[in-house]
Amino acid sequence: MGRPNVGKSTLLNALVGEHLAVTSHHPQTTRDRIVGVLTEKEAQFVLVDTPGLHTPRTRLGTRMMKEAQGAIEGSDIIVFVTDVGREPAPRVHEGDVPLLESLSVAPVVLVVNKVDRVKEKALLLPILVAYSALRNFAAIVPTSAKGKDGTANLVDALREILPHGERTYDEGTLTDRPARFFAAEFVREQILDKTREEVPHGVAVVVETYDESGKTVKIALVVVVDKESHKKIVIGRGGSLLKAVGTDARKRIEAMIGRKVHLTMWVRVEPRWYESDSRLVELGYGGAS
Ligand code: GDP
C-alpha cells in the first residue's frame, strides 16, 4: 500500500517478473486488487496491489478505497511504499503520516522507492532515520522498482517474517486473474498511455467476447467513455489512436497467453458511468455496497 504514484504497481511487476499490474504516469490507475504470485523452493509470496489511498471523490473512488482496506485486513505483512524526489527532503512525507498511523494489524515493511532519482546516496539516510522514528518497521528497504534495484533485498526481508504454512497456489501460477481480465487491463493501460489528462479516469474496458476455441483467440472489447469528446480522442484522427492501442495491447496479450489474438474494439459513450452503482458492478468494480 501507499500513496498514489509512488511505484506500487511497478514494484509488484518487478517482484513477479511479469508485467501484471497497470502502471502509468497518471495517478490512481490501479482500480482492482491484483494478485501476483512469486514462488520459491521454500516460500510463496502472494502479492496484492491496492489502489492508491486517497480521499474518494466519486463512487468509483469509494469502491477503490474499500478494496484497499480489504486488502490490508487480509494480509500477513504490509509493504508500505513511499518515494523520494530528486532532491529528497530529510523528513517523512506528510501524506504518509495518517496512512501509517492507520496501520495496526500486521508487521509493516517500509519500502523507500525511486532511489535512482537521488544521485547522492548520503541524502537518503536522514529520510530512513525520520521514518524509523515514526513507528516500528519490521524492515526498511530502499529500492528502485524501475531499475529492479533493491527488490531482491525486499524479498529477503519478507521471507524472514512470512508466516509458516502451506503454499496457496501451484508453482507455475503468476496471478489469480483470468487472461480476459488482463486483455481489458492492457487495453486500458494503452489508452492511459496514449491520451492526456482528462480522458483516463473516465475510461473503462469491458470484455464482450473471449473465444479461445479456434486457432486464434478472438477477443471483442468495448471501451466505455464518459463523454462524446472523449470518444473522439480515444478513436483518434481516422481511427489512428484506437488502432495503435489495439496493436500494442494485442502484442501484450499474445505475449502473455502465448497464442495469436484477434482483437476487435469499439467505443461507447456512457455519461458518468462511474457514478452508477449498478454499472460499476457490471463493469467489474467490486460487489454491491
Ligand atoms: P502506483 O500508483 O503506486 O502503482 O505507481 P506506478 O507503479 O503506476 O508508478 C508511478 C510512476 O512512477 C510511473 O511513471 C513509474 O514509471 C514511476 N516509477 C515507479 N518506480 C520507479 C522508480 O523506482 N524510479 C523512478 N524514477 N520512477 C519510478
Tab-separated table of C-alpha atoms and ligand atoms in Angstrom:
chain	number	residue	atom	x	y	z
A	1	MET	CA	0.000	0.000	0.000
A	2	GLY	CA	0.961	3.647	-0.222
A	3	ARG	CA	0.088	6.972	-1.751
A	4	PRO	CA	-0.802	7.047	-5.465
A	5	ASN	CA	2.092	7.122	-7.915
A	6	VAL	CA	4.848	6.012	-5.537
A	7	GLY	CA	5.512	2.939	-7.710
A	8	LYS	CA	3.468	0.126	-6.158
A	9	SER	CA	2.441	-1.443	-9.452
A	10	THR	CA	5.964	-1.145	-10.832
A	11	LEU	CA	7.266	-2.838	-7.707
A	12	LEU	CA	4.749	-5.655	-7.979
A	13	ASN	CA	5.771	-6.223	-11.586
A	14	ALA	CA	9.460	-6.161	-10.698
A	15	LEU	CA	8.874	-8.740	-7.971
A	16	VAL	CA	6.794	-11.106	-10.037
A	17	GLY	CA	8.842	-10.576	-13.186
A	18	GLU	CA	5.813	-10.264	-15.438
A	19	HIS	CA	4.024	-7.141	-16.430
A	20	LEU	CA	0.832	-7.730	-14.466
A	21	ALA	CA	-0.431	-4.558	-12.887
A	22	VAL	CA	-1.196	-1.485	-14.924
A	23	THR	CA	1.419	1.219	-14.446
A	24	SER	CA	1.309	4.716	-15.810
A	25	HIS	CA	2.246	8.274	-15.082
A	26	HIS	CA	-1.399	9.013	-14.265
A	27	PRO	CA	-2.154	8.554	-10.570
A	28	GLN	CA	-4.815	6.078	-9.422
A	29	THR	CA	-4.648	3.744	-12.356
A	30	THR	CA	-4.919	0.545	-10.349
A	31	ARG	CA	-8.608	0.066	-9.756
A	32	ASP	CA	-8.541	-3.512	-8.614
A	33	ARG	CA	-6.646	-5.801	-6.330
A	34	ILE	CA	-4.224	-7.752	-8.430
A	35	VAL	CA	-2.513	-10.784	-7.084
A	36	GLY	CA	0.970	-11.558	-8.265
A	37	VAL	CA	2.432	-14.831	-7.054
A	38	LEU	CA	6.127	-15.379	-6.511
A	39	THR	CA	7.070	-18.964	-5.748
A	40	GLU	CA	10.440	-20.108	-4.448
A	41	LYS	CA	11.545	-23.540	-3.322
A	42	GLU	CA	10.517	-22.994	0.275
A	43	ALA	CA	8.392	-19.896	0.235
A	44	GLN	CA	5.485	-18.397	-1.624
A	45	PHE	CA	4.624	-14.718	-1.721
A	46	VAL	CA	1.111	-13.710	-2.728
A	47	LEU	CA	1.283	-10.032	-3.578
A	48	VAL	CA	-1.744	-7.778	-3.612
A	49	ASP	CA	-1.618	-4.388	-5.264
A	50	THR	CA	-4.008	-1.913	-3.703
A	51	PRO	CA	-5.424	1.164	-5.343
A	52	GLY	CA	-3.586	4.251	-4.106
A	53	LEU	CA	-5.101	5.514	-0.895
A	54	HIS	CA	-6.712	8.907	-1.211
A	55	THR	CA	-9.878	10.753	-0.290
A	56	PRO	CA	-12.501	9.463	-2.722
A	57	ARG	CA	-14.271	11.984	-4.916
A	58	THR	CA	-16.520	9.640	-6.906
A	59	ARG	CA	-18.306	6.382	-6.239
A	60	LEU	CA	-15.582	4.635	-8.155
A	61	GLY	CA	-13.106	6.228	-5.741
A	62	THR	CA	-15.106	4.970	-2.762
A	63	ARG	CA	-15.014	1.446	-4.130
A	64	MET	CA	-11.281	1.638	-4.698
A	65	MET	CA	-10.783	2.660	-1.063
A	66	LYS	CA	-12.857	-0.311	0.099
A	67	GLU	CA	-10.697	-2.620	-1.987
A	68	ALA	CA	-7.601	-1.164	-0.376
A	69	GLN	CA	-8.959	-1.597	3.151
A	70	GLY	CA	-9.983	-5.176	2.381
A	71	ALA	CA	-6.537	-5.973	1.038
A	72	ILE	CA	-4.900	-4.603	4.176
A	73	GLU	CA	-7.106	-6.602	6.521
A	74	GLY	CA	-6.458	-9.882	4.718
A	75	SER	CA	-2.664	-9.571	4.675
A	76	ASP	CA	0.106	-11.145	6.771
A	77	ILE	CA	2.578	-8.386	6.003
A	78	ILE	CA	2.016	-4.834	4.853
A	79	VAL	CA	4.572	-3.407	2.459
A	80	PHE	CA	4.237	0.328	2.788
A	81	VAL	CA	5.713	2.092	-0.221
A	82	THR	CA	6.853	5.696	-0.289
A	83	ASP	CA	9.047	7.526	-2.783
A	84	VAL	CA	11.739	10.145	-2.838
A	85	GLY	CA	12.060	13.209	-5.038
A	86	ARG	CA	15.128	14.258	-6.961
A	87	GLU	CA	16.176	16.445	-4.071
A	88	PRO	CA	14.668	14.495	-1.205
A	89	ALA	CA	13.524	16.247	1.934
A	90	PRO	CA	15.049	14.663	5.043
A	91	ARG	CA	11.682	14.020	6.621
A	92	VAL	CA	8.552	11.899	6.409
A	93	HIS	CA	6.195	12.760	3.519
A	94	GLU	CA	3.202	14.363	5.224
A	95	GLY	CA	0.774	12.254	3.196
A	96	ASP	CA	2.287	9.113	4.689
A	97	VAL	CA	1.643	10.049	8.322
A	98	PRO	CA	-2.130	9.372	8.513
A	99	LEU	CA	-1.729	6.214	6.415
A	100	LEU	CA	0.985	4.814	8.644
A	101	GLU	CA	-0.984	5.727	11.752
A	102	SER	CA	-3.975	3.773	10.476
A	103	LEU	CA	-1.970	0.540	10.277
A	104	SER	CA	-2.073	-1.584	13.372
A	105	VAL	CA	-2.604	-5.187	12.328
A	106	ALA	CA	0.295	-6.824	10.512
A	107	PRO	CA	4.062	-6.217	10.547
A	108	VAL	CA	4.927	-3.302	8.279
A	109	VAL	CA	7.902	-3.256	5.920
A	110	LEU	CA	8.822	0.167	4.604
A	111	VAL	CA	9.960	0.491	1.009
A	112	VAL	CA	11.562	3.792	0.030
A	113	ASN	CA	11.258	3.714	-3.742
A	114	LYS	CA	12.691	5.701	-6.678
A	115	VAL	CA	16.139	5.975	-5.087
A	116	ASP	CA	17.555	6.088	-8.630
A	117	ARG	CA	16.465	9.730	-8.657
A	118	VAL	CA	18.943	10.592	-5.924
A	119	LYS	CA	22.484	10.860	-7.162
A	120	GLU	CA	23.987	11.472	-3.738
A	121	LYS	CA	23.017	8.425	-1.718
A	122	ALA	CA	24.026	10.040	1.589
A	123	LEU	CA	20.872	12.163	1.262
A	124	LEU	CA	18.768	9.043	1.780
A	125	LEU	CA	19.950	8.281	5.272
A	126	PRO	CA	18.149	11.146	7.061
A	127	ILE	CA	14.909	10.057	5.374
A	128	LEU	CA	15.260	6.498	6.577
A	129	VAL	CA	16.019	7.793	10.080
A	130	ALA	CA	12.951	10.067	10.034
A	131	TYR	CA	10.677	7.188	9.035
A	132	SER	CA	12.128	4.805	11.605
A	133	ALA	CA	11.335	7.332	14.344
A	134	LEU	CA	7.681	7.281	13.321
A	135	ARG	CA	6.906	3.656	14.080
A	136	ASN	CA	8.349	0.205	14.346
A	137	PHE	CA	9.101	-1.281	10.936
A	138	ALA	CA	9.972	-4.940	10.507
A	139	ALA	CA	12.441	-3.762	7.860
A	140	ILE	CA	13.270	-0.677	5.810
A	141	VAL	CA	14.327	-1.308	2.214
A	142	PRO	CA	15.400	1.328	-0.329
A	143	THR	CA	14.502	0.317	-3.893
A	144	SER	CA	14.339	1.421	-7.458
A	145	ALA	CA	11.419	-0.621	-8.713
A	146	LYS	CA	12.006	0.705	-12.212
A	147	GLY	CA	15.617	-0.453	-12.245
A	148	LYS	CA	14.803	-3.627	-10.269
A	149	ASP	CA	17.323	-2.428	-7.769
A	150	GLY	CA	16.867	-3.491	-4.139
A	151	THR	CA	13.886	-5.666	-4.992
A	152	ALA	CA	15.811	-8.834	-4.087
A	153	ASN	CA	16.550	-7.281	-0.694
A	154	LEU	CA	12.841	-6.721	-0.247
A	155	VAL	CA	12.087	-10.376	-0.971
A	156	ASP	CA	14.799	-11.361	1.532
A	157	ALA	CA	13.220	-9.139	4.186
A	158	LEU	CA	9.739	-10.519	3.538
A	159	ARG	CA	10.937	-14.116	3.601
A	160	GLU	CA	12.209	-13.578	7.156
A	161	ILE	CA	8.805	-12.619	8.502
A	162	LEU	CA	6.489	-14.689	6.323
A	163	PRO	CA	4.240	-16.901	8.466
A	164	HIS	CA	4.719	-20.661	8.091
A	165	GLY	CA	2.073	-22.515	6.132
A	166	GLU	CA	1.105	-24.424	3.022
A	167	ARG	CA	1.507	-22.767	-0.356
A	168	THR	CA	-1.746	-21.394	-1.720
A	169	TYR	CA	-1.025	-21.552	-5.454
A	170	ASP	CA	0.673	-24.009	-7.836
A	171	GLU	CA	4.261	-23.337	-8.711
A	172	GLY	CA	3.500	-22.036	-12.222
A	173	THR	CA	0.874	-19.530	-11.091
A	174	LEU	CA	1.643	-15.862	-11.616
A	175	THR	CA	-1.744	-14.433	-10.831
A	176	ASP	CA	-5.231	-15.492	-9.827
A	177	ARG	CA	-6.738	-13.321	-12.541
A	178	PRO	CA	-8.028	-14.863	-15.768
A	179	ALA	CA	-6.442	-13.864	-19.088
A	180	ARG	CA	-9.587	-11.970	-20.105
A	181	PHE	CA	-9.105	-9.613	-17.181
A	182	PHE	CA	-5.636	-8.726	-18.499
A	183	ALA	CA	-6.940	-8.279	-22.030
A	184	ALA	CA	-9.138	-5.449	-20.707
A	185	GLU	CA	-6.411	-4.075	-18.445
A	186	PHE	CA	-3.835	-3.987	-21.247
A	187	VAL	CA	-6.216	-2.059	-23.472
A	188	ARG	CA	-6.964	0.374	-20.653
A	189	GLU	CA	-3.259	0.773	-20.000
A	190	GLN	CA	-2.585	1.601	-23.635
A	191	ILE	CA	-5.350	4.208	-23.611
A	192	LEU	CA	-3.913	5.801	-20.475
A	193	ASP	CA	-0.512	5.773	-22.083
A	194	LYS	CA	-1.572	7.358	-25.323
A	195	THR	CA	-4.005	10.023	-24.081
A	196	ARG	CA	-3.716	13.112	-21.921
A	197	GLU	CA	-5.056	14.189	-18.539
A	198	GLU	CA	-8.867	14.311	-18.794
A	199	VAL	CA	-9.639	11.041	-20.527
A	200	PRO	CA	-8.048	8.343	-18.361
A	201	HIS	CA	-10.329	8.308	-15.330
A	202	GLY	CA	-13.410	8.280	-17.492
A	203	VAL	CA	-12.410	5.061	-19.254
A	204	ALA	CA	-13.500	1.501	-18.543
A	205	VAL	CA	-12.852	-1.508	-20.742
A	206	VAL	CA	-15.279	-4.406	-20.914
A	207	VAL	CA	-14.671	-7.807	-22.495
A	208	GLU	CA	-17.731	-8.786	-24.551
A	209	THR	CA	-16.291	-11.929	-26.168
A	210	TYR	CA	-13.353	-14.108	-25.221
A	211	ASP	CA	-13.333	-17.113	-27.518
A	212	GLU	CA	-10.361	-19.461	-27.340
A	213	SER	CA	-11.952	-22.340	-29.219
A	214	GLY	CA	-10.264	-21.570	-32.568
A	215	LYS	CA	-6.663	-21.303	-33.688
A	216	THR	CA	-6.529	-17.623	-32.782
A	217	VAL	CA	-8.124	-16.284	-29.616
A	218	LYS	CA	-10.939	-13.914	-30.551
A	219	ILE	CA	-11.418	-11.035	-28.171
A	220	ALA	CA	-14.018	-8.290	-28.530
A	221	LEU	CA	-13.859	-5.310	-26.213
A	222	VAL	CA	-15.929	-2.227	-25.550
A	223	VAL	CA	-14.221	0.931	-24.390
A	224	VAL	CA	-16.684	2.876	-22.246
A	225	VAL	CA	-16.073	6.615	-22.032
A	226	ASP	CA	-17.752	9.426	-20.177
A	227	LYS	CA	-18.194	11.993	-22.957
A	228	GLU	CA	-18.609	12.297	-26.701
A	229	SER	CA	-15.434	14.410	-26.824
A	230	HIS	CA	-13.519	11.596	-25.128
A	231	LYS	CA	-14.789	9.136	-27.699
A	232	LYS	CA	-13.253	11.315	-30.415
A	233	ILE	CA	-9.955	11.435	-28.551
A	234	VAL	CA	-9.837	7.681	-27.947
A	235	ILE	CA	-10.621	6.899	-31.582
A	236	GLY	CA	-8.170	9.490	-32.870
A	237	ARG	CA	-7.869	11.017	-36.306
A	238	GLY	CA	-9.091	8.480	-38.834
A	239	GLY	CA	-9.118	5.834	-36.084
A	240	SER	CA	-5.363	6.134	-35.611
A	241	LEU	CA	-5.232	6.173	-31.821
A	242	LEU	CA	-7.571	3.242	-31.312
A	243	LYS	CA	-5.631	1.310	-33.908
A	244	ALA	CA	-2.342	1.940	-32.116
A	245	VAL	CA	-3.953	0.973	-28.802
A	246	GLY	CA	-5.223	-2.244	-30.362
A	247	THR	CA	-1.891	-3.189	-31.894
A	248	ASP	CA	0.119	-2.639	-28.709
A	249	ALA	CA	-2.454	-4.266	-26.440
A	250	ARG	CA	-2.726	-7.281	-28.756
A	251	LYS	CA	1.033	-7.815	-28.641
A	252	ARG	CA	0.964	-7.739	-24.844
A	253	ILE	CA	-1.915	-10.212	-24.665
A	254	GLU	CA	-0.237	-12.547	-27.170
A	255	ALA	CA	2.988	-12.445	-25.184
A	256	MET	CA	1.116	-13.269	-22.009
A	257	ILE	CA	-1.030	-16.148	-23.243
A	258	GLY	CA	1.413	-17.422	-25.875
A	259	ARG	CA	-1.212	-17.530	-28.645
A	260	LYS	CA	-2.250	-15.430	-31.621
A	261	VAL	CA	-5.013	-12.969	-30.823
A	262	HIS	CA	-7.628	-11.305	-32.981
A	263	LEU	CA	-8.761	-8.146	-31.226
A	264	THR	CA	-11.781	-6.005	-32.064
A	265	MET	CA	-12.793	-2.897	-30.173
A	266	TRP	CA	-15.437	-0.254	-30.269
A	267	VAL	CA	-16.076	2.836	-28.186
A	268	ARG	CA	-19.324	3.648	-26.402
A	269	VAL	CA	-20.313	6.822	-24.562
A	270	GLU	CA	-21.988	6.339	-21.179
A	271	PRO	CA	-22.137	9.660	-19.337
A	272	ARG	CA	-20.997	9.403	-15.690
A	273	TRP	CA	-20.786	5.600	-15.725
A	274	TYR	CA	-18.522	5.808	-12.683
A	275	GLU	CA	-21.295	7.319	-10.549
A	276	SER	CA	-23.760	4.488	-11.146
A	277	ASP	CA	-23.546	1.687	-8.599
A	278	SER	CA	-25.181	-0.885	-10.831
A	279	ARG	CA	-22.944	-0.001	-13.758
A	280	LEU	CA	-19.830	-0.211	-11.572
A	281	VAL	CA	-20.789	-3.730	-10.576
A	282	GLU	CA	-21.426	-4.676	-14.231
A	283	LEU	CA	-18.053	-3.256	-15.183
A	284	GLY	CA	-16.415	-5.434	-12.564
A	285	TYR	CA	-15.625	-2.913	-9.849
A	286	GLY	CA	-16.471	-4.864	-6.711
A	287	GLY	CA	-19.760	-6.138	-5.302
A	288	ALA	CA	-22.800	-4.056	-4.389
A	289	SER	CA	-22.297	-1.834	-1.351
B	1	GDP	P1	1.397	3.334	-8.170
B	1	GDP	O1	0.311	4.331	-8.433
B	1	GDP	O2	1.926	3.480	-6.779
B	1	GDP	O3	1.041	1.913	-8.505
B	1	GDP	O4	2.622	3.776	-9.124
B	1	GDP	P2	3.113	3.181	-10.535
B	1	GDP	O5	3.785	1.867	-10.362
B	1	GDP	O6	1.995	3.273	-11.525
B	1	GDP	O7	4.276	4.232	-10.878
B	1	GDP	C1	4.021	5.625	-10.991
B	1	GDP	C2	5.120	6.290	-11.796
B	1	GDP	O8	6.373	6.208	-11.119
B	1	GDP	C3	5.351	5.630	-13.157
B	1	GDP	O9	5.607	6.640	-14.092
B	1	GDP	C4	6.566	4.759	-12.932
B	1	GDP	O10	7.311	4.525	-14.105
B	1	GDP	C5	7.351	5.596	-11.933
B	1	GDP	N1	8.246	4.766	-11.103
B	1	GDP	C6	7.939	3.635	-10.440
B	1	GDP	N2	9.013	3.135	-9.796
B	1	GDP	C7	10.040	3.977	-10.062
B	1	GDP	C8	11.435	4.015	-9.680
B	1	GDP	O11	11.962	3.153	-8.970
B	1	GDP	N3	12.156	5.089	-10.120
B	1	GDP	C9	11.613	6.074	-10.900
B	1	GDP	N4	12.418	7.056	-11.271
B	1	GDP	N5	10.330	6.062	-11.286
B	1	GDP	C10	9.550	5.036	-10.874
